[in-house]
C-alpha cells in the first residue's frame, strides 16, 4: 500500500513479484484495489489485477470496487473491472 500512496509503480511491481499480497488492507480497511479504482491511472488497477487483486473486493464501508469506480465516474476502471 505504501508503494501506491508513494506513486511508485516500479516498487509496487517489485513487491508483487516478490509475493506481496495485492489484496492486503490498510488499517482503515481499504484495499489497494479500492484505493486505485477511484483514481484516474488505470495502470495501477491493471497491475494489481494481474497479480491476483480481487475485482470483487469491497471498500471499508462495503461498496464493491466496481461501484467505487462508477461513483467516481471512472469509465476506464469500470471497463477494466468488467473484463
mmCIF file of N, CA and C in Angstrom:
data_model
loop_
_atom_site.group_PDB
_atom_site.id
_atom_site.type_symbol
_atom_site.label_atom_id
_atom_site.label_comp_id
_atom_site.label_asym_id
_atom_site.label_seq_id
_atom_site.Cartn_x
_atom_site.Cartn_y
_atom_site.Cartn_z
ATOM 1 N N UNK A 1 0.824 -1.200 0.000
ATOM 2 C CA UNK A 1 0.000 0.000 0.000
ATOM 3 C C UNK A 1 0.863 1.258 0.000
ATOM 4 N N UNK A 2 2.034 1.176 0.661
ATOM 5 C CA UNK A 2 2.935 2.328 0.683
ATOM 6 C C UNK A 2 3.383 2.689 -0.722
ATOM 7 N N UNK A 3 3.658 1.668 -1.537
ATOM 8 C CA UNK A 3 4.094 1.929 -2.912
ATOM 9 C C UNK A 3 3.017 2.681 -3.688
ATOM 10 N N UNK A 4 1.757 2.395 -3.409
ATOM 11 C CA UNK A 4 0.666 3.085 -4.092
ATOM 12 C C UNK A 4 0.585 4.529 -3.628
ATOM 13 N N UNK A 5 0.593 4.735 -2.325
ATOM 14 C CA UNK A 5 0.498 6.098 -1.817
ATOM 15 C C UNK A 5 1.741 6.909 -2.163
ATOM 16 N N UNK A 6 2.855 6.230 -2.426
ATOM 17 C CA UNK A 6 4.089 6.908 -2.849
ATOM 18 C C UNK A 6 4.162 7.048 -4.367
ATOM 19 N N UNK A 7 3.170 6.500 -5.066
ATOM 20 C CA UNK A 7 3.109 6.518 -6.527
ATOM 21 C C UNK A 7 4.344 5.867 -7.155
ATOM 22 N N UNK A 8 4.736 4.725 -6.607
ATOM 23 C CA UNK A 8 5.902 4.005 -7.115
ATOM 24 C C UNK A 8 5.452 2.696 -7.764
ATOM 25 N N UNK A 9 5.138 2.769 -9.047
ATOM 26 C CA UNK A 9 4.698 1.562 -9.750
ATOM 27 C C UNK A 9 5.811 0.518 -9.813
ATOM 28 N N UNK A 10 7.042 0.976 -10.034
ATOM 29 C CA UNK A 10 8.165 0.036 -10.086
ATOM 30 C C UNK A 10 8.334 -0.661 -8.746
ATOM 31 N N UNK A 11 8.199 0.082 -7.665
ATOM 32 C CA UNK A 11 8.293 -0.505 -6.330
ATOM 33 C C UNK A 11 7.167 -1.488 -6.071
ATOM 34 N N UNK A 12 5.966 -1.115 -6.472
ATOM 35 C CA UNK A 12 4.817 -1.995 -6.279
ATOM 36 C C UNK A 12 4.981 -3.276 -7.083
ATOM 37 N N UNK A 13 5.432 -3.148 -8.324
ATOM 38 C CA UNK A 13 5.611 -4.332 -9.155
ATOM 39 C C UNK A 13 6.666 -5.253 -8.561
ATOM 40 N N UNK A 14 7.763 -4.684 -8.078
ATOM 41 C CA UNK A 14 8.817 -5.497 -7.465
ATOM 42 C C UNK A 14 8.284 -6.228 -6.232
ATOM 43 N N UNK A 15 7.495 -5.545 -5.419
ATOM 44 C CA UNK A 15 6.923 -6.178 -4.226
ATOM 45 C C UNK A 15 5.944 -7.289 -4.603
ATOM 46 N N UNK A 16 5.118 -7.035 -5.605
ATOM 47 C CA UNK A 16 4.169 -8.054 -6.058
ATOM 48 C C UNK A 16 4.893 -9.261 -6.638
ATOM 49 N N UNK A 17 5.937 -9.006 -7.397
ATOM 50 C CA UNK A 17 6.724 -10.115 -7.955
ATOM 51 C C UNK A 17 7.391 -10.933 -6.852
ATOM 52 N N UNK A 18 7.685 -10.286 -5.731
ATOM 53 C CA UNK A 18 8.311 -10.977 -4.601
ATOM 54 C C UNK A 18 7.279 -11.659 -3.709
ATOM 55 N N UNK A 19 6.007 -11.539 -4.063
ATOM 56 C CA UNK A 19 4.974 -12.252 -3.321
ATOM 57 C C UNK A 19 4.080 -11.411 -2.438
ATOM 58 N N UNK A 20 4.168 -10.085 -2.532
ATOM 59 C CA UNK A 20 3.288 -9.231 -1.725
ATOM 60 C C UNK A 20 1.827 -9.507 -2.091
ATOM 61 N N UNK A 21 0.959 -9.390 -1.124
ATOM 62 C CA UNK A 21 -0.464 -9.670 -1.301
ATOM 63 C C UNK A 21 -1.176 -8.466 -1.922
ATOM 64 N N UNK A 22 -1.692 -8.585 -3.143
ATOM 65 C CA UNK A 22 -2.383 -7.457 -3.775
ATOM 66 C C UNK A 22 -3.731 -7.147 -3.127
ATOM 67 N N UNK A 23 -4.191 -8.010 -2.236
ATOM 68 C CA UNK A 23 -5.485 -7.812 -1.571
ATOM 69 C C UNK A 23 -5.349 -7.360 -0.120
ATOM 70 N N UNK A 24 -4.139 -7.078 0.298
ATOM 71 C CA UNK A 24 -3.923 -6.630 1.687
ATOM 72 C C UNK A 24 -4.672 -5.314 1.919
ATOM 73 N N UNK A 25 -5.137 -5.175 3.133
ATOM 74 C CA UNK A 25 -5.898 -3.978 3.501
ATOM 75 C C UNK A 25 -5.097 -3.077 4.428
ATOM 76 N N UNK A 26 -5.363 -1.790 4.309
ATOM 77 C CA UNK A 26 -4.765 -0.806 5.204
ATOM 78 C C UNK A 26 -5.486 -0.862 6.550
ATOM 79 N N UNK A 27 -4.974 -0.159 7.501
ATOM 80 C CA UNK A 27 -5.599 -0.147 8.836
ATOM 81 C C UNK A 27 -7.042 0.335 8.809
ATOM 82 N N UNK A 28 -7.350 1.219 7.849
ATOM 83 C CA UNK A 28 -8.715 1.748 7.766
ATOM 84 C C UNK A 28 -9.668 0.824 7.016
ATOM 85 N N UNK A 29 -9.155 -0.341 6.562
ATOM 86 C CA UNK A 29 -9.999 -1.318 5.884
ATOM 87 C C UNK A 29 -10.001 -1.222 4.375
ATOM 88 N N UNK A 30 -9.371 -0.211 3.827
ATOM 89 C CA UNK A 30 -9.328 -0.060 2.371
ATOM 90 C C UNK A 30 -8.305 -1.022 1.780
ATOM 91 N N UNK A 31 -8.665 -1.611 0.644
ATOM 92 C CA UNK A 31 -7.715 -2.459 -0.063
ATOM 93 C C UNK A 31 -6.997 -1.624 -1.114
ATOM 94 N N UNK A 32 -5.919 -2.169 -1.644
ATOM 95 C CA UNK A 32 -5.184 -1.472 -2.696
ATOM 96 C C UNK A 32 -6.095 -1.223 -3.902
ATOM 97 N N UNK A 33 -6.906 -2.214 -4.253
ATOM 98 C CA UNK A 33 -7.799 -2.044 -5.407
ATOM 99 C C UNK A 33 -8.827 -0.948 -5.184
ATOM 100 N N UNK A 34 -9.371 -0.861 -3.991
ATOM 101 C CA UNK A 34 -10.351 0.194 -3.752
ATOM 102 C C UNK A 34 -9.690 1.560 -3.788
ATOM 103 N N UNK A 35 -8.417 1.619 -3.405
ATOM 104 C CA UNK A 35 -7.695 2.894 -3.466
ATOM 105 C C UNK A 35 -7.489 3.336 -4.912
ATOM 106 N N UNK A 36 -7.067 2.416 -5.769
ATOM 107 C CA UNK A 36 -6.723 2.805 -7.139
ATOM 108 C C UNK A 36 -7.939 2.903 -8.053
ATOM 109 N N UNK A 37 -9.028 2.226 -7.731
ATOM 110 C CA UNK A 37 -10.218 2.268 -8.586
ATOM 111 C C UNK A 37 -10.839 3.654 -8.631
ATOM 112 N N UNK A 38 -10.602 4.448 -7.618
ATOM 113 C CA UNK A 38 -11.178 5.794 -7.606
ATOM 114 C C UNK A 38 -10.253 6.810 -8.271
ATOM 115 N N UNK A 39 -9.044 6.389 -8.623
ATOM 116 C CA UNK A 39 -8.107 7.288 -9.290
ATOM 117 C C UNK A 39 -8.250 7.234 -10.800
ATOM 118 N N UNK A 40 -7.432 8.009 -11.476
ATOM 119 C CA UNK A 40 -7.523 8.077 -12.928
ATOM 120 C C UNK A 40 -6.438 7.271 -13.638
ATOM 121 N N UNK A 41 -5.485 6.745 -12.893
ATOM 122 C CA UNK A 41 -4.384 5.993 -13.501
ATOM 123 C C UNK A 41 -4.724 4.510 -13.487
ATOM 124 N N UNK A 42 -5.249 4.019 -14.598
ATOM 125 C CA UNK A 42 -5.699 2.629 -14.661
ATOM 126 C C UNK A 42 -4.548 1.629 -14.717
ATOM 127 N N UNK A 43 -3.340 2.098 -14.936
ATOM 128 C CA UNK A 43 -2.184 1.188 -14.901
ATOM 129 C C UNK A 43 -2.070 0.523 -13.530
ATOM 130 N N UNK A 44 -2.403 1.265 -12.484
ATOM 131 C CA UNK A 44 -2.374 0.689 -11.135
ATOM 132 C C UNK A 44 -3.377 -0.454 -11.032
ATOM 133 N N UNK A 45 -4.555 -0.228 -11.527
ATOM 134 C CA UNK A 45 -5.618 -1.229 -11.477
ATOM 135 C C UNK A 45 -5.205 -2.489 -12.236
ATOM 136 N N UNK A 46 -4.679 -2.300 -13.438
ATOM 137 C CA UNK A 46 -4.220 -3.437 -14.242
ATOM 138 C C UNK A 46 -3.107 -4.206 -13.535
ATOM 139 N N UNK A 47 -2.185 -3.483 -12.922
ATOM 140 C CA UNK A 47 -1.073 -4.124 -12.219
ATOM 141 C C UNK A 47 -1.583 -5.006 -11.081
ATOM 142 N N UNK A 48 -2.457 -4.468 -10.254
ATOM 143 C CA UNK A 48 -2.969 -5.241 -9.118
ATOM 144 C C UNK A 48 -3.790 -6.441 -9.577
ATOM 145 N N UNK A 49 -4.606 -6.261 -10.594
ATOM 146 C CA UNK A 49 -5.396 -7.372 -11.113
ATOM 147 C C UNK A 49 -4.497 -8.458 -11.711
ATOM 148 N N UNK A 50 -3.435 -8.052 -12.381
ATOM 149 C CA UNK A 50 -2.515 -9.020 -12.985
ATOM 150 C C UNK A 50 -1.839 -9.902 -11.943
ATOM 151 N N UNK A 51 -1.702 -9.381 -10.730
ATOM 152 C CA UNK A 51 -1.062 -10.145 -9.662
ATOM 153 C C UNK A 51 -2.070 -10.737 -8.678
ATOM 154 N N UNK A 52 -3.324 -10.858 -9.120
ATOM 155 C CA UNK A 52 -4.320 -11.546 -8.306
ATOM 156 C C UNK A 52 -5.196 -10.672 -7.444
ATOM 157 N N UNK A 53 -5.206 -9.369 -7.721
ATOM 158 C CA UNK A 53 -6.117 -8.498 -6.980
ATOM 159 C C UNK A 53 -7.556 -8.924 -7.201
ATOM 160 N N UNK A 54 -8.359 -8.852 -6.160
ATOM 161 C CA UNK A 54 -9.744 -9.314 -6.222
ATOM 162 C C UNK A 54 -10.652 -8.227 -6.797
ATOM 163 N N UNK A 55 -11.160 -8.406 -8.022
ATOM 164 C CA UNK A 55 -12.031 -7.390 -8.617
ATOM 165 C C UNK A 55 -13.370 -7.258 -7.895
ATOM 166 N N UNK A 56 -13.663 -8.182 -6.995
ATOM 167 C CA UNK A 56 -14.904 -8.124 -6.209
ATOM 168 C C UNK A 56 -14.674 -7.593 -4.804
ATOM 169 N N UNK A 57 -13.485 -7.060 -4.555
ATOM 170 C CA UNK A 57 -13.177 -6.518 -3.223
ATOM 171 C C UNK A 57 -14.139 -5.377 -2.892
ATOM 172 N N UNK A 58 -14.288 -5.145 -1.608
ATOM 173 C CA UNK A 58 -15.158 -4.064 -1.132
ATOM 174 C C UNK A 58 -14.333 -3.085 -0.311
ATOM 175 N N UNK A 59 -14.767 -1.828 -0.324
ATOM 176 C CA UNK A 59 -14.062 -0.828 0.475
ATOM 177 C C UNK A 59 -14.474 -0.952 1.937
ATOM 178 N N UNK A 60 -13.979 -0.061 2.757
ATOM 179 C CA UNK A 60 -14.193 -0.145 4.203
ATOM 180 C C UNK A 60 -15.668 -0.037 4.599
ATOM 181 N N UNK A 61 -16.496 0.560 3.742
ATOM 182 C CA UNK A 61 -17.917 0.670 4.077
ATOM 183 C C UNK A 61 -18.777 -0.313 3.293
ATOM 184 N N UNK A 62 -18.106 -1.265 2.633
ATOM 185 C CA UNK A 62 -18.818 -2.345 1.980
ATOM 186 C C UNK A 62 -19.164 -2.173 0.513
ATOM 187 N N UNK A 63 -18.755 -1.058 -0.088
ATOM 188 C CA UNK A 63 -19.033 -0.864 -1.510
ATOM 189 C C UNK A 63 -18.058 -1.680 -2.352
ATOM 190 N N UNK A 64 -18.547 -2.375 -3.367
ATOM 191 C CA UNK A 64 -17.646 -3.097 -4.270
ATOM 192 C C UNK A 64 -16.747 -2.125 -5.040
ATOM 193 N N UNK A 65 -15.600 -2.613 -5.444
ATOM 194 C CA UNK A 65 -14.661 -1.798 -6.213
ATOM 195 C C UNK A 65 -15.347 -1.213 -7.441
ATOM 196 N N UNK A 66 -16.158 -2.009 -8.114
ATOM 197 C CA UNK A 66 -16.852 -1.548 -9.313
ATOM 198 C C UNK A 66 -17.748 -0.346 -9.009
ATOM 199 N N UNK A 67 -18.471 -0.402 -7.924
ATOM 200 C CA UNK A 67 -19.341 0.719 -7.534
ATOM 201 C C UNK A 67 -18.490 1.939 -7.209
ATOM 202 N N UNK A 68 -17.389 1.724 -6.505
ATOM 203 C CA UNK A 68 -16.479 2.812 -6.157
ATOM 204 C C UNK A 68 -15.989 3.516 -7.420
ATOM 205 N N UNK A 69 -15.580 2.743 -8.421
ATOM 206 C CA UNK A 69 -15.108 3.319 -9.683
ATOM 207 C C UNK A 69 -16.249 4.046 -10.399
ATOM 208 N N UNK A 70 -17.440 3.463 -10.395
ATOM 209 C CA UNK A 70 -18.590 4.083 -11.046
ATOM 210 C C UNK A 70 -18.997 5.388 -10.390
ATOM 211 N N UNK A 71 -18.986 5.425 -9.076
ATOM 212 C CA UNK A 71 -19.342 6.656 -8.370
ATOM 213 C C UNK A 71 -18.367 7.785 -8.669
ATOM 214 N N UNK A 72 -17.144 7.425 -8.984
ATOM 215 C CA UNK A 72 -16.117 8.419 -9.321
ATOM 216 C C UNK A 72 -16.116 8.725 -10.822
ATOM 217 N N UNK A 73 -17.085 8.120 -11.536
ATOM 218 C CA UNK A 73 -17.215 8.284 -12.997
ATOM 219 C C UNK A 73 -15.930 7.907 -13.722
ATOM 220 N N UNK A 74 -15.304 6.847 -13.230
ATOM 221 C CA UNK A 74 -14.069 6.352 -13.836
ATOM 222 C C UNK A 74 -14.436 5.237 -14.816
ATOM 223 N N UNK A 75 -14.851 5.632 -16.016
ATOM 224 C CA UNK A 75 -15.333 4.677 -17.013
ATOM 225 C C UNK A 75 -14.263 3.669 -17.408
ATOM 226 N N UNK A 76 -13.025 4.103 -17.487
ATOM 227 C CA UNK A 76 -11.946 3.175 -17.842
ATOM 228 C C UNK A 76 -11.790 2.074 -16.793
ATOM 229 N N UNK A 77 -11.831 2.452 -15.524
ATOM 230 C CA UNK A 77 -11.719 1.463 -14.450
ATOM 231 C C UNK A 77 -12.913 0.511 -14.469
ATOM 232 N N UNK A 78 -14.102 1.030 -14.727
ATOM 233 C CA UNK A 78 -15.300 0.191 -14.800
ATOM 234 C C UNK A 78 -15.125 -0.856 -15.906
ATOM 235 N N UNK A 79 -14.661 -0.420 -17.073
ATOM 236 C CA UNK A 79 -14.454 -1.351 -18.182
ATOM 237 C C UNK A 79 -13.433 -2.441 -17.827
ATOM 238 N N UNK A 80 -12.349 -2.029 -17.197
ATOM 239 C CA UNK A 80 -11.305 -2.989 -16.817
ATOM 240 C C UNK A 80 -11.862 -4.004 -15.816
ATOM 241 N N UNK A 81 -12.621 -3.536 -14.855
ATOM 242 C CA UNK A 81 -13.174 -4.428 -13.833
ATOM 243 C C UNK A 81 -14.223 -5.370 -14.409
ATOM 244 N N UNK A 82 -14.914 -4.965 -15.430
ATOM 245 C CA UNK A 82 -15.934 -5.811 -16.048
ATOM 246 C C UNK A 82 -15.352 -6.844 -17.010
ATOM 247 N N UNK A 83 -14.132 -6.623 -17.468
ATOM 248 C CA UNK A 83 -13.487 -7.580 -18.393
ATOM 249 C C UNK A 83 -13.070 -8.852 -17.714
#
